[in-house]
Amino acid sequence: NLLVQLVTSNGAIELARPADVFIRRDPAELGGLPSQTFLEEFSLLVGAPAFLKGKPSTTLRNIERAPRIAARSRPDLWPQWCAHHGLPEANYRPTLEFDNTVLAIQALTQALGVMVVPVLFIESLLERRMLMALNPTRVRTGSYAYAMRARRDSQRAALFTTWLQQVPGAV
C-alpha cells in the first residue's frame, strides 16, 4: 500500500515543502526540476440542458449572445477555443467570471450560461447528461506534468508517477 498525501496550491512550487512529487499544468511552475508530461488536457464548449431548453439552436452566433462563464483561474480557455475555431475572441469574452473552476462549473450546472471547460473536470456530468457538448470539437488547452526530487523514499514516488502515467487519458 502507498499512502498519498495531497496538498493543492497555485503558482510556482515551493522547494522547501516536504514533497516527493509536484504536479502542475504549467511546467514553468516546476522550478526548473526535470519534468515529465503525463496528461494532455482537452476542453469542450458545454451547457446545461435546462439552459438550452427553448433556445433556437447552439450556433456560434447564438453562443455569442449567450452568457459565457469562465474561471479567473483559467483565463486561457475561451481564447484558445476561439483561436482553434478561427473566431474573434472579442465576441466571446466571458460575461460571468468566478474565482475558480469548481464555482464556474457549479454555475454552469445551474444553467447560468455556457462554458469552455476541461473535459477531465466534467466527464461524469457529461455521462449523466447534466451537461451537453455544444460543439463536438475537443480543443487541446494544455497538459499536466510532474517533477520529482531525489529522496530516500524515491521508490514510492516512482510507484506514484507510474500510476499517474496509467490514468485514462495519460500521454
mmCIF file of C-alpha atoms in Angstrom:
data_model
loop_
_atom_site.group_PDB
_atom_site.id
_atom_site.type_symbol
_atom_site.label_atom_id
_atom_site.label_comp_id
_atom_site.label_asym_id
_atom_site.label_seq_id
_atom_site.Cartn_x
_atom_site.Cartn_y
_atom_site.Cartn_z
ATOM 1 C CA ASN A 1 0.000 0.000 0.000
ATOM 2 C CA LEU A 2 1.074 3.523 -0.744
ATOM 3 C CA LEU A 3 -0.105 6.450 1.352
ATOM 4 C CA VAL A 4 -0.614 9.575 -0.774
ATOM 5 C CA GLN A 5 -0.961 12.946 0.904
ATOM 6 C CA LEU A 6 -2.202 15.606 -1.473
ATOM 7 C CA VAL A 7 -1.674 19.327 -0.978
ATOM 8 C CA THR A 8 -3.054 21.785 -3.518
ATOM 9 C CA SER A 9 -1.628 25.163 -4.382
ATOM 10 C CA ASN A 10 -1.287 27.526 -7.307
ATOM 11 C CA GLY A 11 1.797 29.036 -8.831
ATOM 12 C CA ALA A 12 5.416 28.026 -8.630
ATOM 13 C CA ILE A 13 6.333 25.065 -6.455
ATOM 14 C CA GLU A 14 7.958 25.674 -3.096
ATOM 15 C CA LEU A 15 11.078 23.551 -2.966
ATOM 16 C CA ALA A 16 11.140 23.922 0.825
ATOM 17 C CA ARG A 17 7.893 21.899 1.055
ATOM 18 C CA PRO A 18 8.354 18.318 2.175
ATOM 19 C CA ALA A 19 7.051 16.782 -1.068
ATOM 20 C CA ASP A 20 8.263 13.949 -3.266
ATOM 21 C CA VAL A 21 6.254 14.768 -6.409
ATOM 22 C CA PHE A 22 4.998 18.107 -7.707
ATOM 23 C CA ILE A 23 2.231 18.322 -10.324
ATOM 24 C CA ARG A 24 1.448 21.415 -12.363
ATOM 25 C CA ARG A 25 -0.429 22.330 -15.507
ATOM 26 C CA ASP A 26 2.275 24.849 -16.396
ATOM 27 C CA PRO A 27 5.729 23.161 -16.462
ATOM 28 C CA ALA A 28 7.335 26.600 -15.887
ATOM 29 C CA GLU A 29 5.969 26.381 -12.323
ATOM 30 C CA LEU A 30 8.061 23.273 -11.597
ATOM 31 C CA GLY A 31 11.070 25.306 -10.509
ATOM 32 C CA GLY A 32 13.427 24.040 -13.177
ATOM 33 C CA LEU A 33 13.208 20.442 -11.960
ATOM 34 C CA PRO A 34 13.224 17.845 -14.749
ATOM 35 C CA SER A 35 9.589 17.141 -15.574
ATOM 36 C CA GLN A 36 7.513 14.557 -17.389
ATOM 37 C CA THR A 37 4.199 15.289 -19.121
ATOM 38 C CA PHE A 38 1.624 12.684 -18.152
ATOM 39 C CA LEU A 39 -1.753 14.065 -19.240
ATOM 40 C CA GLU A 40 -2.991 16.131 -22.177
ATOM 41 C CA GLU A 41 -5.908 18.438 -21.451
ATOM 42 C CA PHE A 42 -8.780 18.929 -23.897
ATOM 43 C CA SER A 43 -11.714 21.279 -23.406
ATOM 44 C CA LEU A 44 -15.258 21.402 -24.743
ATOM 45 C CA LEU A 45 -17.895 24.072 -25.093
ATOM 46 C CA VAL A 46 -20.771 22.856 -22.903
ATOM 47 C CA GLY A 47 -24.068 23.912 -21.404
ATOM 48 C CA ALA A 48 -26.742 22.509 -19.116
ATOM 49 C CA PRO A 49 -29.825 21.001 -20.766
ATOM 50 C CA ALA A 50 -32.030 23.378 -18.729
ATOM 51 C CA PHE A 51 -30.159 26.370 -20.181
ATOM 52 C CA LEU A 52 -30.507 25.066 -23.725
ATOM 53 C CA LYS A 53 -34.211 24.212 -23.436
ATOM 54 C CA GLY A 54 -36.267 26.524 -25.614
ATOM 55 C CA LYS A 55 -33.202 28.069 -27.284
ATOM 56 C CA PRO A 56 -33.413 28.098 -31.089
ATOM 57 C CA SER A 57 -30.032 26.399 -31.599
ATOM 58 C CA THR A 58 -26.462 26.411 -30.435
ATOM 59 C CA THR A 59 -24.944 28.088 -33.484
ATOM 60 C CA LEU A 60 -21.839 30.148 -32.954
ATOM 61 C CA ARG A 61 -23.918 33.324 -33.338
ATOM 62 C CA ASN A 62 -26.270 32.227 -30.549
ATOM 63 C CA ILE A 63 -23.315 31.322 -28.332
ATOM 64 C CA GLU A 64 -22.005 34.818 -28.972
ATOM 65 C CA ARG A 65 -25.251 36.133 -27.452
ATOM 66 C CA ALA A 66 -25.401 33.672 -24.541
ATOM 67 C CA PRO A 67 -23.952 34.332 -21.089
ATOM 68 C CA ARG A 68 -20.412 32.936 -21.211
ATOM 69 C CA ILE A 69 -18.996 31.507 -17.988
ATOM 70 C CA ALA A 70 -15.291 31.414 -17.113
ATOM 71 C CA ALA A 71 -12.986 30.789 -14.177
ATOM 72 C CA ARG A 72 -10.458 33.507 -13.330
ATOM 73 C CA SER A 73 -8.013 30.687 -12.628
ATOM 74 C CA ARG A 74 -8.250 29.668 -16.317
ATOM 75 C CA PRO A 75 -8.443 32.830 -18.438
ATOM 76 C CA ASP A 76 -6.871 30.915 -21.347
ATOM 77 C CA LEU A 77 -9.820 28.619 -22.157
ATOM 78 C CA TRP A 78 -12.146 30.903 -24.143
ATOM 79 C CA PRO A 79 -9.254 32.463 -26.138
ATOM 80 C CA GLN A 80 -7.862 29.019 -27.019
ATOM 81 C CA TRP A 81 -11.300 27.786 -28.081
ATOM 82 C CA CYS A 82 -11.824 30.893 -30.239
ATOM 83 C CA ALA A 83 -8.369 30.580 -31.820
ATOM 84 C CA HIS A 84 -8.979 26.915 -32.646
ATOM 85 C CA HIS A 85 -12.259 27.792 -34.390
ATOM 86 C CA GLY A 86 -10.934 30.961 -36.055
ATOM 87 C CA LEU A 87 -13.387 33.156 -34.161
ATOM 88 C CA PRO A 88 -12.826 36.721 -32.949
ATOM 89 C CA GLU A 89 -12.002 36.441 -29.259
ATOM 90 C CA ALA A 90 -13.593 39.843 -28.562
ATOM 91 C CA ASN A 91 -17.031 38.406 -29.465
ATOM 92 C CA TYR A 92 -16.707 35.536 -26.987
ATOM 93 C CA ARG A 93 -15.313 37.131 -23.862
ATOM 94 C CA PRO A 94 -16.727 35.765 -20.619
ATOM 95 C CA THR A 95 -19.711 37.600 -19.203
ATOM 96 C CA LEU A 96 -19.795 35.692 -15.873
ATOM 97 C CA GLU A 97 -16.482 35.060 -14.113
ATOM 98 C CA PHE A 98 -15.843 33.030 -10.991
ATOM 99 C CA ASP A 99 -12.709 32.696 -8.865
ATOM 100 C CA ASN A 100 -12.118 29.055 -9.669
ATOM 101 C CA THR A 101 -13.178 26.239 -11.966
ATOM 102 C CA VAL A 102 -15.328 24.479 -9.364
ATOM 103 C CA LEU A 103 -17.501 27.575 -8.854
ATOM 104 C CA ALA A 104 -17.738 28.147 -12.603
ATOM 105 C CA ILE A 105 -18.857 24.547 -13.190
ATOM 106 C CA GLN A 106 -21.457 24.941 -10.444
ATOM 107 C CA ALA A 107 -22.836 28.000 -12.253
ATOM 108 C CA LEU A 108 -22.811 26.005 -15.485
ATOM 109 C CA THR A 109 -24.835 23.153 -13.958
ATOM 110 C CA GLN A 110 -27.283 25.742 -12.591
ATOM 111 C CA ALA A 111 -27.989 26.768 -16.218
ATOM 112 C CA LEU A 112 -26.483 30.252 -15.972
ATOM 113 C CA GLY A 113 -24.731 30.074 -19.350
ATOM 114 C CA VAL A 114 -22.231 28.178 -21.490
ATOM 115 C CA MET A 115 -18.574 27.441 -20.774
ATOM 116 C CA VAL A 116 -15.360 26.138 -22.288
ATOM 117 C CA VAL A 117 -14.125 23.675 -19.680
ATOM 118 C CA PRO A 118 -11.569 20.844 -19.468
ATOM 119 C CA VAL A 119 -13.260 17.514 -20.167
ATOM 120 C CA LEU A 120 -11.450 15.830 -17.289
ATOM 121 C CA PHE A 121 -13.401 18.055 -14.858
ATOM 122 C CA ILE A 122 -16.830 17.303 -16.341
ATOM 123 C CA GLU A 123 -16.698 13.766 -17.757
ATOM 124 C CA SER A 124 -19.146 12.376 -15.209
ATOM 125 C CA LEU A 125 -21.508 15.333 -15.738
ATOM 126 C CA LEU A 126 -21.493 14.647 -19.477
ATOM 127 C CA GLU A 127 -22.084 10.920 -18.927
ATOM 128 C CA ARG A 128 -25.027 11.670 -16.617
ATOM 129 C CA ARG A 129 -26.322 14.230 -19.154
ATOM 130 C CA MET A 130 -26.193 17.045 -16.620
ATOM 131 C CA LEU A 131 -24.126 18.887 -19.254
ATOM 132 C CA MET A 132 -24.143 18.684 -23.038
ATOM 133 C CA ALA A 133 -21.413 19.403 -25.567
ATOM 134 C CA LEU A 134 -22.484 22.319 -27.755
ATOM 135 C CA ASN A 135 -19.701 21.671 -30.214
ATOM 136 C CA PRO A 136 -18.152 18.206 -30.617
ATOM 137 C CA THR A 137 -14.610 19.502 -31.144
ATOM 138 C CA ARG A 138 -12.297 18.903 -28.202
ATOM 139 C CA VAL A 139 -9.706 21.675 -28.182
ATOM 140 C CA ARG A 140 -6.269 20.999 -26.706
ATOM 141 C CA THR A 141 -5.869 23.511 -23.867
ATOM 142 C CA GLY A 142 -2.761 22.293 -22.094
ATOM 143 C CA SER A 143 -1.106 19.405 -20.357
ATOM 144 C CA TYR A 144 -0.120 18.305 -16.884
ATOM 145 C CA ALA A 145 3.413 17.404 -15.847
ATOM 146 C CA TYR A 146 5.119 16.153 -12.727
ATOM 147 C CA ALA A 147 8.574 16.626 -11.290
ATOM 148 C CA MET A 148 10.255 14.511 -8.629
ATOM 149 C CA ARG A 149 13.084 15.320 -6.331
ATOM 150 C CA ALA A 150 15.610 12.694 -5.282
ATOM 151 C CA ARG A 151 14.761 11.460 -1.784
ATOM 152 C CA ARG A 152 15.283 8.378 0.346
ATOM 153 C CA ASP A 153 11.769 7.171 -0.490
ATOM 154 C CA SER A 154 12.049 7.784 -4.235
ATOM 155 C CA GLN A 155 10.864 4.221 -4.926
ATOM 156 C CA ARG A 156 7.458 5.200 -3.536
ATOM 157 C CA ALA A 157 7.454 8.361 -5.638
ATOM 158 C CA ALA A 158 8.307 6.251 -8.685
ATOM 159 C CA LEU A 159 5.314 3.986 -7.926
ATOM 160 C CA PHE A 160 3.056 7.032 -7.725
ATOM 161 C CA THR A 161 4.312 8.534 -11.003
ATOM 162 C CA THR A 162 3.924 5.160 -12.733
ATOM 163 C CA TRP A 163 0.299 5.175 -11.574
ATOM 164 C CA LEU A 164 -0.114 8.745 -12.924
ATOM 165 C CA GLN A 165 1.023 7.593 -16.342
ATOM 166 C CA GLN A 166 -1.639 4.864 -16.324
ATOM 167 C CA VAL A 167 -4.557 7.227 -15.637
ATOM 168 C CA PRO A 168 -7.096 7.164 -18.514
ATOM 169 C CA GLY A 169 -6.141 9.877 -20.968
ATOM 170 C CA ALA A 170 -2.475 9.793 -19.982
ATOM 171 C CA VAL A 171 0.108 10.525 -22.631
#
